[in-house]
Amino acid sequence: MAEDREDTAGLLRGLAVLAGPLPEFDPGAAPEEPTALFTAWLAHAVAAGVVEPHAMTLSTVTPEGRPEARVLILKSVDAAGWRFAASTASGKGRDLAHSPHVALTFHWRELGRQVRVSGRAAAEDPARSAADFRARSASARELALLGRQSQVLADPADIDRELGPVRERLAADPGLVPTEWTSYLVAADAVEFWQGAADRRHTRLRYTREPGAGTWRRDCLWP
Ligand SMILES: Cc1cc2nc3c(=O)[nH]c(=O)nc-3n(C[C@H](O)[C@H](O)[C@H](O)COP(=O)(O)O)c2cc1C
């Protein structure tokens, strides 16, 4: 066992990180607000073939004050902020009902880039939540209608048993939307763009929302 752990340490030490080639990032040319830069970096990630560039880590705070993190899909981003969708009955939904404070972390490893968003998540109006739900694939809608996400599953066959009635409900009412399904908008207080470099002289730019002014302060950070 101890030998396995030593082997693992050696294996990890031998792995490359930020091997490149990595793109340049000039913070001096960055736009005044962060969603414009995020959109440009996202487009770059898509064009560069980054796998699942819209997968992000959503961190929340539990009612006990502990951090929880899980990977989720980004639905959209515009000047108002970043959007994702979830059930209010899920673990993340319960956390958000207790505390709106969230962090979103994107890692685009092929480009050596990370974006960290911190802010507050707010539920959007039911029409937007319904539109999000109806745009999901049939199987994603079925599973969401089943609910129970993150509850203990005693027997995998229970899923098939409960899917039957859910499919019948959806067939009878194709526009059906569970009341728990919610689109959340994250309005950021701070956003950090991190461009890794092979020599570890990473380039970091943090946007911080100026209270009341609706403008953003930009600071470069030590690597
Ligand atoms: C690549 C990837 C994408 C995922 N996308 C979603 C998603 O869009 N919605 C979702 O509820 N869970 C998604 N998950 C699963 C979540 O990480 C998590 O397990 C689930 O939402 C339950 O979390 P909760 O108990 O904290 O609510 C994804 C996981 C991965 C690895």
PDB file of C-alpha atoms and ligand atoms in Angstrom:
ATOM      1  CA  MET A   1       0.000   0.000   0.000  1.00  0.00           C
ATOM      2  CA  ALA A   2       2.754   2.429   1.074  1.00  0.00           C
ATOM      3  CA  GLU A   3       4.705   1.466  -2.075  1.00  0.00           C
ATOM      4  CA  ASP A   4       1.635   2.205  -4.200  1.00  0.00           C
ATOM      5  CA  ARG A   5       1.472   5.667  -2.674  1.00  0.00           C
ATOM      6  CA  GLU A   6       5.166   6.267  -3.396  1.00  0.00           C
ATOM      7  CA  ASP A   7       4.606   5.107  -6.963  1.00  0.00           C
ATOM      8  CA  THR A   8       1.712   7.540  -7.237  1.00  0.00           C
ATOM      9  CA  ALA A   9       3.850  10.421  -6.000  1.00  0.00           C
ATOM     10  CA  GLY A  10       6.483   9.570  -8.590  1.00  0.00           C
ATOM     11  CA  LEU A  11       3.837   9.264 -11.280  1.00  0.00           C
ATOM     12  CA  LEU A  12       2.428  12.682 -10.381  1.00  0.00           C
ATOM     13  CA  ARG A  13       5.880  14.302 -10.260  1.00  0.00           C
ATOM     14  CA  GLY A  14       6.528  13.076 -13.784  1.00  0.00           C
ATOM     15  CA  LEU A  15       3.387  14.634 -15.259  1.00  0.00           C
ATOM     16  CA  ALA A  16       3.683  17.774 -17.350  1.00  0.00           C
ATOM     17  CA  VAL A  17       1.715  20.899 -16.479  1.00  0.00           C
ATOM     18  CA  LEU A  18       1.391  24.051 -18.577  1.00  0.00           C
ATOM     19  CA  ALA A  19       3.660  22.485 -21.169  1.00  0.00           C
ATOM     20  CA  GLY A  20       2.312  24.706 -23.920  1.00  0.00           C
ATOM     21  CA  PRO A  21       2.493  26.158 -26.425  1.00  0.00           C
ATOM     22  CA  LEU A  22       0.213  28.618 -24.627  1.00  0.00           C
ATOM     23  CA  PRO A  23      -1.388  31.787 -25.977  1.00  0.00           C
ATOM     24  CA  GLU A  24      -0.352  35.318 -25.057  1.00  0.00           C
ATOM     25  CA  PHE A  25      -2.551  37.496 -22.861  1.00  0.00           C
ATOM     26  CA  ASP A  26      -2.089  41.279 -22.784  1.00  0.00           C
ATOM     27  CA  PRO A  27      -4.029  42.690 -19.800  1.00  0.00           C
ATOM     28  CA  GLY A  28      -3.364  46.215 -21.113  1.00  0.00           C
ATOM     29  CA  ALA A  29      -5.665  45.483 -24.071  1.00  0.00           C
ATOM     30  CA  ALA A  30      -8.441  43.951 -21.928  1.00  0.00           C
ATOM     31  CA  PRO A  31     -11.967  45.403 -22.231  1.00  0.00           C
ATOM     32  CA  GLU A  32     -13.541  47.521 -19.483  1.00  0.00           C
ATOM     33  CA  GLU A  33     -15.827  44.804 -18.180  1.00  0.00           C
ATOM     34  CA  PRO A  34     -15.251  41.083 -17.624  1.00  0.00           C
ATOM     35  CA  THR A  35     -18.073  39.420 -19.575  1.00  0.00           C
ATOM     36  CA  ALA A  36     -16.632  40.810 -22.837  1.00  0.00           C
ATOM     37  CA  LEU A  37     -13.239  39.242 -22.075  1.00  0.00           C
ATOM     38  CA  PHE A  38     -14.893  36.011 -20.906  1.00  0.00           C
ATOM     39  CA  THR A  39     -16.849  35.773 -24.169  1.00  0.00           C
ATOM     40  CA  ALA A  40     -13.657  36.315 -26.186  1.00  0.00           C
ATOM     41  CA  TRP A  41     -11.775  33.652 -24.159  1.00  0.00           C
ATOM     42  CA  LEU A  42     -14.699  31.227 -24.513  1.00  0.00           C
ATOM     43  CA  ALA A  43     -14.786  31.730 -28.298  1.00  0.00           C
ATOM     44  CA  HIS A  44     -11.013  31.170 -28.382  1.00  0.00           C
ATOM     45  CA  ALA A  45     -11.437  27.956 -26.352  1.00  0.00           C
ATOM     46  CA  VAL A  46     -14.112  26.670 -28.739  1.00  0.00           C
ATOM     47  CA  ALA A  47     -12.007  27.547 -31.814  1.00  0.00           C
ATOM     48  CA  ALA A  48      -8.958  25.854 -30.241  1.00  0.00           C
ATOM     49  CA  GLY A  49     -10.931  22.636 -29.738  1.00  0.00           C
ATOM     50  CA  VAL A  50     -10.920  22.733 -25.920  1.00  0.00           C
ATOM     51  CA  VAL A  51     -13.048  19.804 -24.727  1.00  0.00           C
ATOM     52  CA  GLU A  52     -16.277  20.869 -22.946  1.00  0.00           C
ATOM     53  CA  PRO A  53     -15.260  24.518 -22.500  1.00  0.00           C
ATOM     54  CA  HIS A  54     -18.731  25.199 -21.089  1.00  0.00           C
ATOM     55  CA  ALA A  55     -18.175  22.811 -18.148  1.00  0.00           C
ATOM     56  CA  MET A  56     -17.481  24.789 -14.994  1.00  0.00           C
ATOM     57  CA  THR A  57     -17.155  24.091 -11.296  1.00  0.00           C
ATOM     58  CA  LEU A  58     -19.980  25.675  -9.302  1.00  0.00           C
ATOM     59  CA  SER A  59     -19.109  26.204  -5.649  1.00  0.00           C
ATOM     60  CA  THR A  60     -21.825  26.955  -3.127  1.00  0.00           C
ATOM     61  CA  VAL A  61     -22.093  27.285   0.641  1.00  0.00           C
ATOM     62  CA  THR A  62     -24.164  24.766   2.585  1.00  0.00           C
ATOM     63  CA  PRO A  63     -26.501  25.831   5.395  1.00  0.00           C
ATOM     64  CA  GLU A  64     -23.765  24.518   7.747  1.00  0.00           C
ATOM     65  CA  GLY A  65     -21.334  27.012   6.216  1.00  0.00           C
ATOM     66  CA  ARG A  66     -19.263  24.396   4.379  1.00  0.00           C
ATOM     67  CA  PRO A  67     -18.149  24.729   0.747  1.00  0.00           C
ATOM     68  CA  GLU A  68     -19.614  22.335  -1.838  1.00  0.00           C
ATOM     69  CA  ALA A  69     -18.400  22.116  -5.429  1.00  0.00           C
ATOM     70  CA  ARG A  70     -19.572  20.241  -8.508  1.00  0.00           C
ATOM     71  CA  VAL A  71     -19.232  20.482 -12.293  1.00  0.00           C
ATOM     72  CA  LEU A  72     -22.112  22.038 -14.191  1.00  0.00           C
ATOM     73  CA  ILE A  73     -22.812  23.289 -17.711  1.00  0.00           C
ATOM     74  CA  LEU A  74     -22.814  27.030 -18.433  1.00  0.00           C
ATOM     75  CA  LYS A  75     -26.024  27.951 -20.285  1.00  0.00           C
ATOM     76  CA  SER A  76     -25.292  31.510 -21.383  1.00  0.00           C
ATOM     77  CA  VAL A  77     -23.348  34.629 -20.566  1.00  0.00           C
ATOM     78  CA  ASP A  78     -24.079  38.269 -21.360  1.00  0.00           C
ATOM     79  CA  ALA A  79     -23.469  41.663 -19.758  1.00  0.00           C
ATOM     80  CA  ALA A  80     -25.820  40.690 -16.887  1.00  0.00           C
ATOM     81  CA  GLY A  81     -23.740  37.651 -15.929  1.00  0.00           C
ATOM     82  CA  TRP A  82     -23.393  33.873 -16.160  1.00  0.00           C
ATOM     83  CA  ARG A  83     -26.398  31.486 -16.299  1.00  0.00           C
ATOM     84  CA  PHE A  84     -26.881  27.890 -15.232  1.00  0.00           C
ATOM     85  CA  ALA A  85     -30.000  25.852 -14.474  1.00  0.00           C
ATOM     86  CA  ALA A  86     -30.799  23.450 -11.650  1.00  0.00           C
ATOM     87  CA  SER A  87     -33.608  22.091  -9.543  1.00  0.00           C
ATOM     88  CA  THR A  88     -34.337  23.968  -6.333  1.00  0.00           C
ATOM     89  CA  ALA A  89     -34.732  20.487  -4.771  1.00  0.00           C
ATOM     90  CA  SER A  90     -31.133  19.462  -5.582  1.00  0.00           C
ATOM     91  CA  GLY A  91     -28.227  19.878  -3.188  1.00  0.00           C
ATOM     92  CA  LYS A  92     -27.050  22.974  -5.034  1.00  0.00           C
ATOM     93  CA  GLY A  93     -30.625  24.344  -5.097  1.00  0.00           C
ATOM     94  CA  ARG A  94     -30.908  23.968  -1.337  1.00  0.00           C
ATOM     95  CA  ASP A  95     -27.531  25.664  -0.862  1.00  0.00           C
ATOM     96  CA  LEU A  96     -28.626  28.564  -3.068  1.00  0.00           C
ATOM     97  CA  ALA A  97     -31.877  28.989  -1.138  1.00  0.00           C
ATOM     98  CA  HIS A  98     -29.741  29.413   1.965  1.00  0.00           C
ATOM     99  CA  SER A  99     -26.911  31.535   0.552  1.00  0.00           C
ATOM    100  CA  PRO A 100     -26.603  33.225  -2.855  1.00  0.00           C
ATOM    101  CA  HIS A 101     -22.798  33.336  -2.675  1.00  0.00           C
ATOM    102  CA  VAL A 102     -21.201  31.248  -5.420  1.00  0.00           C
ATOM    103  CA  ALA A 103     -17.969  30.772  -7.300  1.00  0.00           C
ATOM    104  CA  LEU A 104     -17.666  29.541 -10.889  1.00  0.00           C
ATOM    105  CA  THR A 105     -14.335  28.110 -12.024  1.00  0.00           C
ATOM    106  CA  PHE A 106     -13.466  27.413 -15.644  1.00  0.00           C
ATOM    107  CA  HIS A 107     -10.309  25.504 -16.595  1.00  0.00           C
ATOM    108  CA  TRP A 108      -9.337  25.441 -20.237  1.00  0.00           C
ATOM    109  CA  ARG A 109      -6.289  23.215 -19.883  1.00  0.00           C
ATOM    110  CA  GLU A 110      -5.320  23.080 -23.562  1.00  0.00           C
ATOM    111  CA  LEU A 111      -4.769  26.865 -23.334  1.00  0.00           C
ATOM    112  CA  GLY A 112      -3.414  26.974 -19.773  1.00  0.00           C
ATOM    113  CA  ARG A 113      -6.286  29.273 -18.825  1.00  0.00           C
ATOM    114  CA  GLN A 114      -8.466  29.585 -15.756  1.00  0.00           C
ATOM    115  CA  VAL A 115     -11.323  32.009 -15.079  1.00  0.00           C
ATOM    116  CA  ARG A 116     -12.658  32.493 -11.553  1.00  0.00           C
ATOM    117  CA  VAL A 117     -16.003  34.237 -11.086  1.00  0.00           C
ATOM    118  CA  SER A 118     -17.315  35.093  -7.655  1.00  0.00           C
ATOM    119  CA  GLY A 119     -20.660  36.675  -6.987  1.00  0.00           C
ATOM    120  CA  ARG A 120     -24.289  36.035  -6.165  1.00  0.00           C
ATOM    121  CA  ALA A 121     -26.745  33.707  -7.899  1.00  0.00           C
ATOM    122  CA  ALA A 122     -30.376  34.769  -8.217  1.00  0.00           C
ATOM    123  CA  ALA A 123     -33.315  32.791  -9.586  1.00  0.00           C
ATOM    124  CA  GLU A 124     -34.638  34.214 -12.845  1.00  0.00           C
ATOM    125  CA  ASP A 125     -38.253  34.545 -13.900  1.00  0.00           C
ATOM    126  CA  PRO A 126     -40.277  31.345 -14.525  1.00  0.00           C
ATOM    127  CA  ALA A 127     -40.509  32.022 -18.281  1.00  0.00           C
ATOM    128  CA  ARG A 128     -36.712  31.849 -18.663  1.00  0.00           C
ATOM    129  CA  SER A 129     -36.539  28.736 -16.475  1.00  0.00           C
ATOM    130  CA  ALA A 130     -39.289  27.078 -18.560  1.00  0.00           C
ATOM    131  CA  ALA A 131     -37.512  27.975 -21.826  1.00  0.00           C
ATOM    132  CA  ASP A 132     -34.315  26.416 -20.478  1.00  0.00           C
ATOM    133  CA  PHE A 133     -36.147  23.243 -19.494  1.00  0.00           C
ATOM    134  CA  ARG A 134     -37.925  22.877 -22.833  1.00  0.00           C
ATOM    135  CA  ALA A 135     -34.584  23.256 -24.665  1.00  0.00           C
ATOM    136  CA  ARG A 136     -33.180  20.182 -22.869  1.00  0.00           C
ATOM    137  CA  SER A 137     -32.970  16.797 -24.592  1.00  0.00           C
ATOM    138  CA  ALA A 138     -35.835  14.349 -23.994  1.00  0.00           C
ATOM    139  CA  SER A 139     -33.759  12.174 -21.655  1.00  0.00           C
ATOM    140  CA  ALA A 140     -32.504  15.211 -19.716  1.00  0.00           C
ATOM    141  CA  ARG A 141     -36.108  16.372 -19.246  1.00  0.00           C
ATOM    142  CA  GLU A 142     -37.198  12.920 -18.116  1.00  0.00           C
ATOM    143  CA  LEU A 143     -34.418  12.640 -15.554  1.00  0.00           C
ATOM    144  CA  ALA A 144     -35.066  16.155 -14.268  1.00  0.00           C
ATOM    145  CA  LEU A 145     -38.781  15.359 -13.914  1.00  0.00           C
ATOM    146  CA  LEU A 146     -37.880  12.282 -11.892  1.00  0.00           C
ATOM    147  CA  GLY A 147     -36.260  14.625  -9.389  1.00  0.00           C
ATOM    148  CA  ARG A 148     -34.509  13.093  -6.378  1.00  0.00           C
ATOM    149  CA  GLN A 149     -31.088  14.200  -7.603  1.00  0.00           C
ATOM    150  CA  SER A 150     -28.358  13.196  -5.098  1.00  0.00           C
ATOM    151  CA  GLN A 151     -30.739  11.121  -2.950  1.00  0.00           C
ATOM    152  CA  VAL A 152     -29.609   7.572  -2.101  1.00  0.00           C
ATOM    153  CA  LEU A 153     -30.490   5.108  -4.890  1.00  0.00           C
ATOM    154  CA  ALA A 154     -31.245   1.723  -3.333  1.00  0.00           C
ATOM    155  CA  ASP A 155     -31.653  -0.129  -6.637  1.00  0.00           C
ATOM    156  CA  PRO A 156     -30.816   1.119 -10.196  1.00  0.00           C
ATOM    157  CA  ALA A 157     -34.011  -0.616 -11.396  1.00  0.00           C
ATOM    158  CA  ASP A 158     -35.972   2.011  -9.425  1.00  0.00           C
ATOM    159  CA  ILE A 159     -35.008   4.548 -12.097  1.00  0.00           C
ATOM    160  CA  ASP A 160     -36.572   2.457 -14.899  1.00  0.00           C
ATOM    161  CA  ARG A 161     -39.658   1.815 -12.793  1.00  0.00           C
ATOM    162  CA  GLU A 162     -40.223   5.529 -12.204  1.00  0.00           C
ATOM    163  CA  LEU A 163     -39.293   6.600 -15.746  1.00  0.00           C
ATOM    164  CA  GLY A 164     -42.394   4.921 -17.201  1.00  0.00           C
ATOM    165  CA  PRO A 165     -44.970   7.216 -15.552  1.00  0.00           C
ATOM    166  CA  VAL A 166     -42.738  10.262 -16.204  1.00  0.00           C
ATOM    167  CA  ARG A 167     -42.626   9.441 -19.944  1.00  0.00           C
ATOM    168  CA  GLU A 168     -46.409   9.092 -19.969  1.00  0.00           C
ATOM    169  CA  ARG A 169     -46.789  12.505 -18.291  1.00  0.00           C
ATOM    170  CA  LEU A 170     -44.425  14.087 -20.835  1.00  0.00           C
ATOM    171  CA  ALA A 171     -46.215  12.437 -23.769  1.00  0.00           C
ATOM    172  CA  ALA A 172     -49.551  13.774 -22.499  1.00  0.00           C
ATOM    173  CA  ASP A 173     -48.116  17.259 -21.861  1.00  0.00           C
ATOM    174  CA  PRO A 174     -44.912  17.845 -23.916  1.00  0.00           C
ATOM    175  CA  GLY A 175     -44.581  21.391 -22.546  1.00  0.00           C
ATOM    176  CA  LEU A 176     -44.483  20.165 -18.964  1.00  0.00           C
ATOM    177  CA  VAL A 177     -41.967  21.984 -16.724  1.00  0.00           C
ATOM    178  CA  PRO A 178     -41.297  21.007 -13.110  1.00  0.00           C
ATOM    179  CA  THR A 179     -41.883  23.942 -10.770  1.00  0.00           C
ATOM    180  CA  GLU A 180     -38.468  23.284  -9.198  1.00  0.00           C
ATOM    181  CA  TRP A 181     -36.587  23.861 -12.463  1.00  0.00           C
ATOM    182  CA  THR A 182     -34.802  27.211 -12.170  1.00  0.00           C
ATOM    183  CA  SER A 183     -32.511  29.316 -14.285  1.00  0.00           C
ATOM    184  CA  TYR A 184     -29.989  31.129 -12.082  1.00  0.00           C
ATOM    185  CA  LEU A 185     -28.097  34.286 -13.040  1.00  0.00           C
ATOM    186  CA  VAL A 186     -24.727  34.885 -11.409  1.00  0.00           C
ATOM    187  CA  ALA A 187     -23.945  38.595 -11.085  1.00  0.00           C
ATOM    188  CA  ALA A 188     -20.217  38.822 -10.429  1.00  0.00           C
ATOM    189  CA  ASP A 189     -18.431  40.933  -7.826  1.00  0.00           C
ATOM    190  CA  ALA A 190     -15.005  39.788  -9.013  1.00  0.00           C
ATOM    191  CA  VAL A 191     -13.654  37.909 -12.028  1.00  0.00           C
ATOM    192  CA  GLU A 192     -10.067  36.770 -12.453  1.00  0.00           C
ATOM    193  CA  PHE A 193      -8.488  35.781 -15.755  1.00  0.00           C
ATOM    194  CA  TRP A 194      -5.374  33.606 -15.398  1.00  0.00           C
ATOM    195  CA  GLN A 195      -3.056  32.831 -18.266  1.00  0.00           C
ATOM    196  CA  GLY A 196      -0.489  30.203 -17.352  1.00  0.00           C
ATOM    197  CA  ALA A 197       3.073  30.294 -18.678  1.00  0.00           C
ATOM    198  CA  ALA A 198       5.596  27.465 -18.940  1.00  0.00           C
ATOM    199  CA  ASP A 199       8.170  29.505 -16.925  1.00  0.00           C
ATOM    200  CA  ARG A 200       5.495  30.126 -14.206  1.00  0.00           C
ATOM    201  CA  ARG A 201       5.410  33.896 -14.858  1.00  0.00           C
ATOM    202  CA  HIS A 202       1.651  33.616 -15.158  1.00  0.00           C
ATOM    203  CA  THR A 203      -0.399  36.631 -16.204  1.00  0.00           C
ATOM    204  CA  ARG A 204      -3.362  37.443 -13.975  1.00  0.00           C
ATOM    205  CA  LEU A 205      -6.011  40.129 -14.375  1.00  0.00           C
ATOM    206  CA  ARG A 206      -8.716  40.659 -11.769  1.00  0.00           C
ATOM    207  CA  TYR A 207     -11.845  42.732 -12.341  1.00  0.00           C
ATOM    208  CA  THR A 208     -13.553  44.000  -9.196  1.00  0.00           C
ATOM    209  CA  ARG A 209     -16.960  45.657  -9.358  1.00  0.00           C
ATOM    210  CA  GLU A 210     -16.801  49.227  -7.992  1.00  0.00           C
ATOM    211  CA  PRO A 211     -19.574  49.631  -5.421  1.00  0.00           C
ATOM    212  CA  GLY A 212     -22.508  51.658  -6.758  1.00  0.00           C
ATOM    213  CA  ALA A 213     -20.705  52.906  -9.870  1.00  0.00           C
ATOM    214  CA  GLY A 214     -21.492  50.004 -12.227  1.00  0.00           C
ATOM    215  CA  THR A 215     -17.877  50.132 -13.404  1.00  0.00           C
ATOM    216  CA  TRP A 216     -15.013  47.700 -12.935  1.00  0.00           C
ATOM    217  CA  ARG A 217     -11.586  48.189 -11.428  1.00  0.00           C
ATOM    218  CA  ARG A 218      -8.820  46.210 -13.151  1.00  0.00           C
ATOM    219  CA  ASP A 219      -5.724  44.966 -11.302  1.00  0.00           C
ATOM    220  CA  CYS A 220      -2.905  42.725 -12.393  1.00  0.00           C
ATOM    221  CA  LEU A 221      -1.920  40.194  -9.724  1.00  0.00           C
ATOM    222  CA  TRP A 222       1.426  38.649  -8.840  1.00  0.00           C
ATOM    223  CA  PRO A 223       1.730  35.164 -10.270  1.00  0.00           C
TER     224      PRO A 223
HETATM  225  C1  LIG B   1     -19.108  17.419 -17.348  1.00  0.00           C
HETATM  226  C2  LIG B   1     -20.221  17.404 -16.323  1.00  0.00           C
HETATM  227  C3  LIG B   1     -21.375  18.113 -16.589  1.00  0.00           C
HETATM  228  C4  LIG B   1     -22.417  18.121 -15.663  1.00  0.00           C
HETATM  229  N1  LIG B   1     -23.523  18.866 -15.939  1.00  0.00           N
HETATM  230  C5  LIG B   1     -24.507  18.918 -15.048  1.00  0.00           C
HETATM  231  C6  LIG B   1     -25.634  19.762 -15.287  1.00  0.00           C
HETATM  232  O1  LIG B   1     -25.708  20.501 -16.276  1.00  0.00           O
HETATM  233  N2  LIG B   1     -26.653  19.737 -14.378  1.00  0.00           N
HETATM  234  C7  LIG B   1     -26.584  18.976 -13.244  1.00  0.00           C
HETATM  235  O2  LIG B   1     -27.530  19.010 -12.446  1.00  0.00           O
HETATM  236  N3  LIG B   1     -25.520  18.206 -12.971  1.00  0.00           N
HETATM  237  C8  LIG B   1     -24.487  18.156 -13.839  1.00  0.00           C
HETATM  238  N4  LIG B   1     -23.397  17.376 -13.571  1.00  0.00           N
HETATM  239  C9  LIG B   1     -23.379  16.583 -12.311  1.00  0.00           C
HETATM  240  C10 LIG B   1     -23.045  17.492 -11.130  1.00  0.00           C
HETATM  241  O3  LIG B   1     -21.638  17.656 -11.042  1.00  0.00           O
HETATM  242  C11 LIG B   1     -23.575  16.980  -9.778  1.00  0.00           C
HETATM  243  O4  LIG B   1     -23.161  15.658  -9.573  1.00  0.00           O
HETATM  244  C12 LIG B   1     -25.112  17.036  -9.676  1.00  0.00           C
HETATM  245  O5  LIG B   1     -25.614  18.251 -10.206  1.00  0.00           O
HETATM  246  C13 LIG B   1     -25.598  16.895  -8.222  1.00  0.00           C
HETATM  247  O6  LIG B   1     -25.056  17.928  -7.436  1.00  0.00           O
HETATM  248  P1  LIG B   1     -25.754  18.501  -6.111  1.00  0.00           P
HETATM  249  O7  LIG B   1     -26.129  17.309  -5.259  1.00  0.00           O
HETATM  250  O8  LIG B   1     -24.683  19.339  -5.464  1.00  0.00           O
HETATM  251  O9  LIG B   1     -26.952  19.312  -6.498  1.00  0.00           O
HETATM  252  C14 LIG B   1     -22.304  17.376 -14.459  1.00  0.00           C
HETATM  253  C15 LIG B   1     -21.126  16.676 -14.187  1.00  0.00           C
HETATM  254  C16 LIG B   1     -20.087  16.695 -15.107  1.00  0.00           C
HETATM  255  C17 LIG B   1     -18.808  15.948 -14.771  1.00  0.00           C
END
